[in-house]
Amino acid sequence: TQLLEQSPQFLSIQEGENLTVYCNSSSVFSSLQWYRQEPGEGPVLLVTVVTGGEVKKLKRLTFQFGDARKDSSLHITAAQPGDTGLYLCAGVWSSYKLIFGSGTRLLVRP
Amino acid sequence: DAGVTQSPTHLIKTRGQQVTLRCSPKSGHDTVSWYQQALGQGPQFIFQYYEEEERQRGNFPDRFSGHQFPNYSSELNVNALLLGDSALYLCASSPDKLNTEAFFGQGTRLTVV
């Protein structure tokens, strides 16, 4: 059974602070995706990482894929209230289905 | 270009009843997957349809079944509803079977009473 563990589960920070969210598994991913979900909405894809060691940037968000393709991190610089939401990582294995982590709920206080 | 659309947005059913949820994929997408998201949890994979056939299935009982039509739209059926089936049901479409890019609908909130 493929499992993805995300940490932390909850994070409450002040506007302007930096944060990092982690996604870990004992299995190797074909690729890994990060999503953000707001209440009452479906998840929205932020990025897909495919190559071990890959780093992608999306404005103030930096995504990194581990060299062994078993882990990933999301770093947000100078967080803003608009970053508030549920951040989900999802791994794709050879079976082509997405396996989601349980998510990190982020609250950025003004 | 419309994204993934799901209907209905909210639904209340009684335990033991049956329910059908509908999904229209993003234009150009031929692969549709269904997920169940319980409150405070990440989405759990139910199954995936491609070329009108179920290709992959998660750890869900046979009470959960689905269908994909020639226009790539899809239905999720749940029989003999249990209180524990209350959740947000999400449909996602992809341009390929590898799920390199999955686009989600806004979901159907099912409440079983």
JSON list of C-alpha atoms in Angstrom, two decimals:
[
{"chain": "A", "resi": 1, "resn": "THR", "atom": "CA", "xyz": [0.00, 0.00, 0.00]},
{"chain": "A", "resi": 2, "resn": "GLN", "atom": "CA", "xyz": [1.41, 3.35, -1.05]},
{"chain": "A", "resi": 3, "resn": "LEU", "atom": "CA", "xyz": [1.19, 6.02, 1.62]},
{"chain": "A", "resi": 4, "resn": "LEU", "atom": "CA", "xyz": [2.08, 9.68, 1.63]},
{"chain": "A", "resi": 5, "resn": "GLU", "atom": "CA", "xyz": [2.72, 11.46, 4.90]},
{"chain": "A", "resi": 6, "resn": "GLN", "atom": "CA", "xyz": [2.48, 15.21, 5.08]},
{"chain": "A", "resi": 7, "resn": "SER", "atom": "CA", "xyz": [3.78, 17.40, 7.86]},
{"chain": "A", "resi": 8, "resn": "PRO", "atom": "CA", "xyz": [2.85, 19.48, 9.62]},
{"chain": "A", "resi": 9, "resn": "GLN", "atom": "CA", "xyz": [-0.90, 18.83, 9.65]},
{"chain": "A", "resi": 10, "resn": "PHE", "atom": "CA", "xyz": [-1.70, 22.38, 10.75]},
{"chain": "A", "resi": 11, "resn": "LEU", "atom": "CA", "xyz": [0.26, 25.58, 10.50]},
{"chain": "A", "resi": 12, "resn": "SER", "atom": "CA", "xyz": [-0.76, 29.03, 11.72]},
{"chain": "A", "resi": 13, "resn": "ILE", "atom": "CA", "xyz": [1.68, 31.82, 10.94]},
{"chain": "A", "resi": 14, "resn": "GLN", "atom": "CA", "xyz": [1.86, 35.59, 10.73]},
{"chain": "A", "resi": 15, "resn": "GLU", "atom": "CA", "xyz": [1.84, 37.38, 7.40]},
{"chain": "A", "resi": 16, "resn": "GLY", "atom": "CA", "xyz": [5.41, 37.79, 6.11]},
{"chain": "A", "resi": 17, "resn": "GLU", "atom": "CA", "xyz": [6.80, 34.62, 7.68]},
{"chain": "A", "resi": 18, "resn": "ASN", "atom": "CA", "xyz": [8.34, 31.74, 5.73]},
{"chain": "A", "resi": 19, "resn": "LEU", "atom": "CA", "xyz": [7.20, 28.13, 5.95]},
{"chain": "A", "resi": 20, "resn": "THR", "atom": "CA", "xyz": [7.97, 24.67, 4.62]},
{"chain": "A", "resi": 21, "resn": "VAL", "atom": "CA", "xyz": [5.60, 21.74, 4.15]},
{"chain": "A", "resi": 22, "resn": "TYR", "atom": "CA", "xyz": [6.93, 18.21, 3.73]},
{"chain": "A", "resi": 23, "resn": "CYS", "atom": "CA", "xyz": [5.64, 15.16, 1.88]},
{"chain": "A", "resi": 24, "resn": "ASN", "atom": "CA", "xyz": [7.29, 11.78, 2.47]},
{"chain": "A", "resi": 25, "resn": "SER", "atom": "CA", "xyz": [6.87, 8.18, 1.38]},
{"chain": "A", "resi": 26, "resn": "SER", "atom": "CA", "xyz": [8.77, 4.91, 1.46]},
{"chain": "A", "resi": 27, "resn": "SER", "atom": "CA", "xyz": [7.84, 4.35, -2.21]},
{"chain": "A", "resi": 28, "resn": "VAL", "atom": "CA", "xyz": [9.37, 5.89, -5.32]},
{"chain": "A", "resi": 29, "resn": "PHE", "atom": "CA", "xyz": [7.05, 8.17, -7.30]},
{"chain": "A", "resi": 30, "resn": "SER", "atom": "CA", "xyz": [6.77, 8.43, -11.07]},
{"chain": "A", "resi": 31, "resn": "SER", "atom": "CA", "xyz": [5.88, 12.05, -10.43]},
{"chain": "A", "resi": 32, "resn": "LEU", "atom": "CA", "xyz": [4.53, 14.18, -7.63]},
{"chain": "A", "resi": 33, "resn": "GLN", "atom": "CA", "xyz": [1.97, 16.97, -7.71]},
{"chain": "A", "resi": 34, "resn": "TRP", "atom": "CA", "xyz": [1.11, 19.75, -5.27]},
{"chain": "A", "resi": 35, "resn": "TYR", "atom": "CA", "xyz": [-2.43, 21.11, -5.00]},
{"chain": "A", "resi": 36, "resn": "ARG", "atom": "CA", "xyz": [-4.14, 23.85, -3.01]},
{"chain": "A", "resi": 37, "resn": "GLN", "atom": "CA", "xyz": [-7.74, 23.45, -1.97]},
{"chain": "A", "resi": 38, "resn": "GLU", "atom": "CA", "xyz": [-10.04, 26.09, -0.53]},
{"chain": "A", "resi": 39, "resn": "PRO", "atom": "CA", "xyz": [-13.22, 25.31, 1.42]},
{"chain": "A", "resi": 40, "resn": "GLY", "atom": "CA", "xyz": [-16.06, 24.09, -0.80]},
{"chain": "A", "resi": 41, "resn": "GLU", "atom": "CA", "xyz": [-13.82, 23.78, -3.84]},
{"chain": "A", "resi": 42, "resn": "GLY", "atom": "CA", "xyz": [-11.88, 21.05, -5.58]},
{"chain": "A", "resi": 43, "resn": "PRO", "atom": "CA", "xyz": [-8.07, 20.93, -5.42]},
{"chain": "A", "resi": 44, "resn": "VAL", "atom": "CA", "xyz": [-6.23, 23.17, -7.88]},
{"chain": "A", "resi": 45, "resn": "LEU", "atom": "CA", "xyz": [-2.96, 21.91, -9.35]},
{"chain": "A", "resi": 46, "resn": "LEU", "atom": "CA", "xyz": [0.05, 24.10, -8.46]},
{"chain": "A", "resi": 47, "resn": "VAL", "atom": "CA", "xyz": [2.93, 22.10, -9.92]},
{"chain": "A", "resi": 48, "resn": "THR", "atom": "CA", "xyz": [4.09, 18.69, -11.13]},
{"chain": "A", "resi": 49, "resn": "VAL", "atom": "CA", "xyz": [7.64, 17.51, -10.47]},
{"chain": "A", "resi": 50, "resn": "VAL", "atom": "CA", "xyz": [9.02, 14.55, -12.35]},
{"chain": "A", "resi": 51, "resn": "THR", "atom": "CA", "xyz": [12.82, 14.42, -12.14]},
{"chain": "A", "resi": 52, "resn": "GLY", "atom": "CA", "xyz": [14.71, 13.59, -8.93]},
{"chain": "A", "resi": 53, "resn": "GLY", "atom": "CA", "xyz": [16.31, 16.75, -7.52]},
{"chain": "A", "resi": 54, "resn": "GLU", "atom": "CA", "xyz": [14.04, 18.99, -9.56]},
{"chain": "A", "resi": 55, "resn": "VAL", "atom": "CA", "xyz": [13.23, 22.45, -8.22]},
{"chain": "A", "resi": 56, "resn": "LYS", "atom": "CA", "xyz": [10.34, 24.53, -9.54]},
{"chain": "A", "resi": 57, "resn": "LYS", "atom": "CA", "xyz": [9.33, 28.05, -8.55]},
{"chain": "A", "resi": 58, "resn": "LEU", "atom": "CA", "xyz": [5.91, 29.61, -8.77]},
{"chain": "A", "resi": 59, "resn": "LYS", "atom": "CA", "xyz": [6.19, 33.22, -7.59]},
{"chain": "A", "resi": 60, "resn": "ARG", "atom": "CA", "xyz": [6.81, 32.93, -3.81]},
{"chain": "A", "resi": 61, "resn": "LEU", "atom": "CA", "xyz": [6.37, 29.13, -3.81]},
{"chain": "A", "resi": 62, "resn": "THR", "atom": "CA", "xyz": [9.35, 26.80, -4.29]},
{"chain": "A", "resi": 63, "resn": "PHE", "atom": "CA", "xyz": [8.81, 23.09, -4.86]},
{"chain": "A", "resi": 64, "resn": "GLN", "atom": "CA", "xyz": [11.55, 20.51, -4.54]},
{"chain": "A", "resi": 65, "resn": "PHE", "atom": "CA", "xyz": [11.56, 16.82, -5.47]},
{"chain": "A", "resi": 66, "resn": "GLY", "atom": "CA", "xyz": [13.95, 14.59, -3.54]},
{"chain": "A", "resi": 67, "resn": "ASP", "atom": "CA", "xyz": [16.87, 12.99, -5.37]},
{"chain": "A", "resi": 68, "resn": "ALA", "atom": "CA", "xyz": [15.42, 9.53, -4.74]},
{"chain": "A", "resi": 69, "resn": "ARG", "atom": "CA", "xyz": [11.92, 10.66, -5.76]},
{"chain": "A", "resi": 70, "resn": "LYS", "atom": "CA", "xyz": [10.45, 9.57, -2.41]},
{"chain": "A", "resi": 71, "resn": "ASP", "atom": "CA", "xyz": [9.90, 12.98, -0.87]},
{"chain": "A", "resi": 72, "resn": "SER", "atom": "CA", "xyz": [9.08, 16.55, -1.72]},
{"chain": "A", "resi": 73, "resn": "SER", "atom": "CA", "xyz": [8.83, 19.93, -0.05]},
{"chain": "A", "resi": 74, "resn": "LEU", "atom": "CA", "xyz": [6.91, 23.14, -0.60]},
{"chain": "A", "resi": 75, "resn": "HIS", "atom": "CA", "xyz": [8.47, 26.36, 0.69]},
{"chain": "A", "resi": 76, "resn": "ILE", "atom": "CA", "xyz": [6.51, 29.61, 0.83]},
{"chain": "A", "resi": 77, "resn": "THR", "atom": "CA", "xyz": [8.42, 32.88, 1.23]},
{"chain": "A", "resi": 78, "resn": "ALA", "atom": "CA", "xyz": [6.78, 35.89, 2.88]},
{"chain": "A", "resi": 79, "resn": "ALA", "atom": "CA", "xyz": [3.38, 34.22, 3.29]},
{"chain": "A", "resi": 80, "resn": "GLN", "atom": "CA", "xyz": [0.28, 36.27, 2.64]},
{"chain": "A", "resi": 81, "resn": "PRO", "atom": "CA", "xyz": [-3.33, 35.77, 3.84]},
{"chain": "A", "resi": 82, "resn": "GLY", "atom": "CA", "xyz": [-4.24, 34.72, 0.29]},
{"chain": "A", "resi": 83, "resn": "ASP", "atom": "CA", "xyz": [-1.99, 31.66, 0.75]},
{"chain": "A", "resi": 84, "resn": "THR", "atom": "CA", "xyz": [-4.41, 30.28, 3.35]},
{"chain": "A", "resi": 85, "resn": "GLY", "atom": "CA", "xyz": [-5.80, 26.88, 2.37]},
{"chain": "A", "resi": 86, "resn": "LEU", "atom": "CA", "xyz": [-5.27, 23.13, 2.40]},
{"chain": "A", "resi": 87, "resn": "TYR", "atom": "CA", "xyz": [-2.07, 22.06, 0.66]},
{"chain": "A", "resi": 88, "resn": "LEU", "atom": "CA", "xyz": [-2.07, 18.52, -0.69]},
{"chain": "A", "resi": 89, "resn": "CYS", "atom": "CA", "xyz": [0.70, 16.47, -2.22]},
{"chain": "A", "resi": 90, "resn": "ALA", "atom": "CA", "xyz": [-0.21, 13.60, -4.53]},
{"chain": "A", "resi": 91, "resn": "GLY", "atom": "CA", "xyz": [2.05, 10.90, -5.88]},
{"chain": "A", "resi": 92, "resn": "VAL", "atom": "CA", "xyz": [1.72, 8.95, -9.09]},
{"chain": "A", "resi": 93, "resn": "TRP", "atom": "CA", "xyz": [3.01, 5.41, -9.08]},
{"chain": "A", "resi": 94, "resn": "SER", "atom": "CA", "xyz": [3.19, 2.92, -11.92]},
{"chain": "A", "resi": 95, "resn": "SER", "atom": "CA", "xyz": [-0.51, 2.22, -11.47]},
{"chain": "A", "resi": 96, "resn": "TYR", "atom": "CA", "xyz": [-1.28, 5.73, -12.78]},
{"chain": "A", "resi": 97, "resn": "LYS", "atom": "CA", "xyz": [-3.59, 6.62, -9.89]},
{"chain": "A", "resi": 98, "resn": "LEU", "atom": "CA", "xyz": [-3.05, 9.65, -7.70]},
{"chain": "A", "resi": 99, "resn": "ILE", "atom": "CA", "xyz": [-2.40, 8.91, -4.04]},
{"chain": "A", "resi": 100, "resn": "PHE", "atom": "CA", "xyz": [-2.95, 11.94, -1.84]},
{"chain": "A", "resi": 101, "resn": "GLY", "atom": "CA", "xyz": [-1.45, 12.85, 1.46]},
{"chain": "A", "resi": 102, "resn": "SER", "atom": "CA", "xyz": [-3.75, 13.95, 4.27]},
{"chain": "A", "resi": 103, "resn": "GLY", "atom": "CA", "xyz": [-2.88, 17.59, 3.67]},
{"chain": "A", "resi": 104, "resn": "THR", "atom": "CA", "xyz": [-1.44, 20.57, 5.53]},
{"chain": "A", "resi": 105, "resn": "ARG", "atom": "CA", "xyz": [-3.92, 23.19, 6.61]},
{"chain": "A", "resi": 106, "resn": "LEU", "atom": "CA", "xyz": [-2.28, 26.63, 6.46]},
{"chain": "A", "resi": 107, "resn": "LEU", "atom": "CA", "xyz": [-3.64, 29.77, 8.07]},
{"chain": "A", "resi": 108, "resn": "VAL", "atom": "CA", "xyz": [-1.82, 33.04, 7.43]},
{"chain": "A", "resi": 109, "resn": "ARG", "atom": "CA", "xyz": [-2.91, 35.74, 9.88]},
{"chain": "A", "resi": 110, "resn": "PRO", "atom": "CA", "xyz": [-2.85, 39.39, 8.74]},
{"chain": "B", "resi": 1, "resn": "ASP", "atom": "CA", "xyz": [-13.22, 26.75, -22.06]},
{"chain": "B", "resi": 2, "resn": "ALA", "atom": "CA", "xyz": [-15.26, 25.14, -19.31]},
{"chain": "B", "resi": 3, "resn": "GLY", "atom": "CA", "xyz": [-13.33, 23.21, -16.75]},
{"chain": "B", "resi": 4, "resn": "VAL", "atom": "CA", "xyz": [-14.53, 20.08, -15.02]},
{"chain": "B", "resi": 5, "resn": "THR", "atom": "CA", "xyz": [-18.18, 20.39, -14.02]},
{"chain": "B", "resi": 6, "resn": "GLN", "atom": "CA", "xyz": [-19.99, 18.24, -11.49]},
{"chain": "B", "resi": 7, "resn": "SER", "atom": "CA", "xyz": [-23.63, 17.94, -10.57]},
{"chain": "B", "resi": 8, "resn": "PRO", "atom": "CA", "xyz": [-25.35, 18.28, -8.26]},
{"chain": "B", "resi": 9, "resn": "THR", "atom": "CA", "xyz": [-23.26, 20.47, -5.92]},
{"chain": "B", "resi": 10, "resn": "HIS", "atom": "CA", "xyz": [-25.06, 19.31, -2.80]},
{"chain": "B", "resi": 11, "resn": "LEU", "atom": "CA", "xyz": [-27.21, 16.28, -2.06]},
{"chain": "B", "resi": 12, "resn": "ILE", "atom": "CA", "xyz": [-28.94, 14.84, 0.99]},
{"chain": "B", "resi": 13, "resn": "LYS", "atom": "CA", "xyz": [-29.91, 11.16, 0.95]},
{"chain": "B", "resi": 14, "resn": "THR", "atom": "CA", "xyz": [-31.31, 8.70, 3.45]},
{"chain": "B", "resi": 15, "resn": "ARG", "atom": "CA", "xyz": [-29.37, 5.65, 4.59]},
{"chain": "B", "resi": 16, "resn": "GLY", "atom": "CA", "xyz": [-30.06, 2.70, 2.25]},
{"chain": "B", "resi": 17, "resn": "GLN", "atom": "CA", "xyz": [-30.87, 4.84, -0.77]},
{"chain": "B", "resi": 18, "resn": "GLN", "atom": "CA", "xyz": [-28.94, 4.99, -4.02]},
{"chain": "B", "resi": 19, "resn": "VAL", "atom": "CA", "xyz": [-27.27, 8.07, -5.54]},
{"chain": "B", "resi": 20, "resn": "THR", "atom": "CA", "xyz": [-25.84, 9.05, -8.94]},
{"chain": "B", "resi": 21, "resn": "LEU", "atom": "CA", "xyz": [-23.29, 11.83, -9.32]},
{"chain": "B", "resi": 22, "resn": "ARG", "atom": "CA", "xyz": [-22.30, 13.28, -12.68]},
{"chain": "B", "resi": 23, "resn": "CYS", "atom": "CA", "xyz": [-19.12, 14.72, -14.16]},
{"chain": "B", "resi": 24, "resn": "SER", "atom": "CA", "xyz": [-18.23, 16.42, -17.41]},
{"chain": "B", "resi": 25, "resn": "PRO", "atom": "CA", "xyz": [-14.48, 16.50, -18.05]},
{"chain": "B", "resi": 26, "resn": "LYS", "atom": "CA", "xyz": [-12.44, 19.41, -19.31]},
{"chain": "B", "resi": 27, "resn": "SER", "atom": "CA", "xyz": [-12.53, 19.76, -23.09]},
{"chain": "B", "resi": 28, "resn": "GLY", "atom": "CA", "xyz": [-9.98, 17.48, -24.71]},
{"chain": "B", "resi": 29, "resn": "HIS", "atom": "CA", "xyz": [-9.63, 15.20, -21.68]},
{"chain": "B", "resi": 30, "resn": "ASP", "atom": "CA", "xyz": [-10.51, 11.53, -22.05]},
{"chain": "B", "resi": 31, "resn": "THR", "atom": "CA", "xyz": [-9.58, 10.16, -18.62]},
{"chain": "B", "resi": 32, "resn": "VAL", "atom": "CA", "xyz": [-11.88, 10.64, -15.63]},
{"chain": "B", "resi": 33, "resn": "SER", "atom": "CA", "xyz": [-11.14, 9.69, -12.02]},
{"chain": "B", "resi": 34, "resn": "TRP", "atom": "CA", "xyz": [-13.36, 9.83, -8.96]},
{"chain": "B", "resi": 35, "resn": "TYR", "atom": "CA", "xyz": [-12.26, 10.57, -5.40]},
{"chain": "B", "resi": 36, "resn": "GLN", "atom": "CA", "xyz": [-13.92, 10.62, -2.00]},
{"chain": "B", "resi": 37, "resn": "GLN", "atom": "CA", "xyz": [-12.78, 13.28, 0.46]},
{"chain": "B", "resi": 38, "resn": "ALA", "atom": "CA", "xyz": [-13.89, 12.97, 4.06]},
{"chain": "B", "resi": 39, "resn": "LEU", "atom": "CA", "xyz": [-13.82, 16.06, 6.23]},
{"chain": "B", "resi": 40, "resn": "GLY", "atom": "CA", "xyz": [-10.27, 16.98, 7.19]},
{"chain": "B", "resi": 41, "resn": "GLN", "atom": "CA", "xyz": [-8.70, 14.32, 4.97]},
{"chain": "B", "resi": 42, "resn": "GLY", "atom": "CA", "xyz": [-7.04, 14.15, 1.59]},
{"chain": "B", "resi": 43, "resn": "PRO", "atom": "CA", "xyz": [-8.98, 12.72, -1.36]},
{"chain": "B", "resi": 44, "resn": "GLN", "atom": "CA", "xyz": [-9.12, 8.92, -1.61]},
{"chain": "B", "resi": 45, "resn": "PHE", "atom": "CA", "xyz": [-9.02, 7.33, -5.07]},
{"chain": "B", "resi": 46, "resn": "ILE", "atom": "CA", "xyz": [-12.20, 5.42, -5.99]},
{"chain": "B", "resi": 47, "resn": "PHE", "atom": "CA", "xyz": [-11.65, 4.49, -9.65]},
{"chain": "B", "resi": 48, "resn": "GLN", "atom": "CA", "xyz": [-10.54, 5.76, -13.04]},
{"chain": "B", "resi": 49, "resn": "TYR", "atom": "CA", "xyz": [-12.25, 5.49, -16.42]},
{"chain": "B", "resi": 50, "resn": "TYR", "atom": "CA", "xyz": [-10.58, 5.57, -19.81]},
{"chain": "B", "resi": 51, "resn": "GLU", "atom": "CA", "xyz": [-12.14, 4.62, -23.13]},
{"chain": "B", "resi": 52, "resn": "GLU", "atom": "CA", "xyz": [-15.39, 3.78, -21.31]},
{"chain": "B", "resi": 53, "resn": "GLU", "atom": "CA", "xyz": [-13.72, 1.13, -19.16]},
{"chain": "B", "resi": 54, "resn": "GLU", "atom": "CA", "xyz": [-12.73, 1.05, -15.51]},
{"chain": "B", "resi": 55, "resn": "ARG", "atom": "CA", "xyz": [-8.92, 0.94, -15.56]},
{"chain": "B", "resi": 56, "resn": "GLN", "atom": "CA", "xyz": [-7.94, 1.29, -11.92]},
{"chain": "B", "resi": 57, "resn": "ARG", "atom": "CA", "xyz": [-9.86, 0.86, -8.68]},
{"chain": "B", "resi": 58, "resn": "GLY", "atom": "CA", "xyz": [-9.09, 1.92, -5.14]},
{"chain": "B", "resi": 59, "resn": "ASN", "atom": "CA", "xyz": [-10.07, 0.19, -1.94]},
{"chain": "B", "resi": 60, "resn": "PHE", "atom": "CA", "xyz": [-13.82, 0.77, -2.17]},
{"chain": "B", "resi": 61, "resn": "PRO", "atom": "CA", "xyz": [-16.63, -1.82, -2.00]},
{"chain": "B", "resi": 62, "resn": "ASP", "atom": "CA", "xyz": [-18.72, -2.92, -4.96]},
{"chain": "B", "resi": 63, "resn": "ARG", "atom": "CA", "xyz": [-21.48, -0.56, -3.80]},
{"chain": "B", "resi": 64, "resn": "PHE", "atom": "CA", "xyz": [-19.44, 2.06, -5.65]},
{"chain": "B", "resi": 65, "resn": "SER", "atom": "CA", "xyz": [-19.74, 1.72, -9.40]},
{"chain": "B", "resi": 66, "resn": "GLY", "atom": "CA", "xyz": [-19.31, 3.99, -12.35]},
{"chain": "B", "resi": 67, "resn": "HIS", "atom": "CA", "xyz": [-19.69, 4.52, -16.02]},
{"chain": "B", "resi": 68, "resn": "GLN", "atom": "CA", "xyz": [-18.05, 6.57, -18.76]},
{"chain": "B", "resi": 69, "resn": "PHE", "atom": "CA", "xyz": [-19.96, 7.63, -21.85]},
{"chain": "B", "resi": 70, "resn": "PRO", "atom": "CA", "xyz": [-18.67, 8.05, -25.43]},
{"chain": "B", "resi": 71, "resn": "ASN", "atom": "CA", "xyz": [-18.43, 11.82, -24.88]},
{"chain": "B", "resi": 72, "resn": "TYR", "atom": "CA", "xyz": [-16.07, 11.09, -21.92]},
{"chain": "B", "resi": 73, "resn": "SER", "atom": "CA", "xyz": [-18.54, 12.27, -19.29]},
{"chain": "B", "resi": 74, "resn": "SER", "atom": "CA", "xyz": [-18.90, 9.99, -16.29]},
{"chain": "B", "resi": 75, "resn": "GLU", "atom": "CA", "xyz": [-21.23, 8.92, -13.52]},
{"chain": "B", "resi": 76, "resn": "LEU", "atom": "CA", "xyz": [-20.54, 7.61, -10.03]},
{"chain": "B", "resi": 77, "resn": "ASN", "atom": "CA", "xyz": [-23.21, 5.42, -8.48]},
{"chain": "B", "resi": 78, "resn": "VAL", "atom": "CA", "xyz": [-23.36, 4.45, -4.84]},
{"chain": "B", "resi": 79, "resn": "ASN", "atom": "CA", "xyz": [-25.89, 1.85, -3.66]},
{"chain": "B", "resi": 80, "resn": "ALA", "atom": "CA", "xyz": [-27.14, 1.07, -0.17]},
{"chain": "B", "resi": 81, "resn": "LEU", "atom": "CA", "xyz": [-25.82, 4.33, 1.25]},
{"chain": "B", "resi": 82, "resn": "LEU", "atom": "CA", "xyz": [-24.23, 4.31, 4.68]},
{"chain": "B", "resi": 83, "resn": "LEU", "atom": "CA", "xyz": [-23.76, 7.23, 7.05]},
{"chain": "B", "resi": 84, "resn": "GLY", "atom": "CA", "xyz": [-20.03, 6.87, 6.45]},
{"chain": "B", "resi": 85, "resn": "ASP", "atom": "CA", "xyz": [-20.49, 7.63, 2.76]},
{"chain": "B", "resi": 86, "resn": "SER", "atom": "CA", "xyz": [-21.06, 11.28, 3.66]},
{"chain": "B", "resi": 87, "resn": "ALA", "atom": "CA", "xyz": [-18.20, 13.16, 2.00]},
{"chain": "B", "resi": 88, "resn": "LEU", "atom": "CA", "xyz": [-17.15, 15.47, -0.80]},
{"chain": "B", "resi": 89, "resn": "TYR", "atom": "CA", "xyz": [-17.00, 13.49, -4.05]},
{"chain": "B", "resi": 90, "resn": "LEU", "atom": "CA", "xyz": [-14.52, 14.88, -6.52]},
{"chain": "B", "resi": 91, "resn": "CYS", "atom": "CA", "xyz": [-14.17, 14.19, -10.21]},
{"chain": "B", "resi": 92, "resn": "ALA", "atom": "CA", "xyz": [-10.86, 14.83, -11.96]},
{"chain": "B", "resi": 93, "resn": "SER", "atom": "CA", "xyz": [-10.07, 14.72, -15.65]},
{"chain": "B", "resi": 94, "resn": "SER", "atom": "CA", "xyz": [-6.70, 14.31, -17.33]},
{"chain": "B", "resi": 95, "resn": "PRO", "atom": "CA", "xyz": [-5.48, 14.61, -20.91]},
{"chain": "B", "resi": 96, "resn": "ASP", "atom": "CA", "xyz": [-3.71, 11.26, -20.55]},
{"chain": "B", "resi": 97, "resn": "LYS", "atom": "CA", "xyz": [-3.88, 8.08, -18.49]},
{"chain": "B", "resi": 98, "resn": "LEU", "atom": "CA", "xyz": [-0.68, 8.99, -16.65]},
{"chain": "B", "resi": 99, "resn": "ASN", "atom": "CA", "xyz": [-2.40, 11.72, -14.61]},
{"chain": "B", "resi": 100, "resn": "THR", "atom": "CA", "xyz": [0.44, 14.14, -15.34]},
{"chain": "B", "resi": 101, "resn": "GLU", "atom": "CA", "xyz": [-2.11, 16.94, -15.00]},
{"chain": "B", "resi": 102, "resn": "ALA", "atom": "CA", "xyz": [-5.34, 16.35, -13.14]},
{"chain": "B", "resi": 103, "resn": "PHE", "atom": "CA", "xyz": [-8.03, 19.02, -13.13]},
{"chain": "B", "resi": 104, "resn": "PHE", "atom": "CA", "xyz": [-10.68, 18.76, -10.45]},
{"chain": "B", "resi": 105, "resn": "GLY", "atom": "CA", "xyz": [-14.30, 19.83, -10.36]},
{"chain": "B", "resi": 106, "resn": "GLN", "atom": "CA", "xyz": [-15.76, 21.67, -7.40]},
{"chain": "B", "resi": 107, "resn": "GLY", "atom": "CA", "xyz": [-17.16, 18.43, -6.04]},
{"chain": "B", "resi": 108, "resn": "THR", "atom": "CA", "xyz": [-20.52, 17.12, -4.88]},
{"chain": "B", "resi": 109, "resn": "ARG", "atom": "CA", "xyz": [-21.16, 17.32, -1.14]},
{"chain": "B", "resi": 110, "resn": "LEU", "atom": "CA", "xyz": [-23.14, 14.20, -0.20]},
{"chain": "B", "resi": 111, "resn": "THR", "atom": "CA", "xyz": [-24.79, 13.98, 3.19]},
{"chain": "B", "resi": 112, "resn": "VAL", "atom": "CA", "xyz": [-26.36, 10.69, 4.26]},
{"chain": "B", "resi": 113, "resn": "VAL", "atom": "CA", "xyz": [-28.85, 10.94, 7.11]}
]
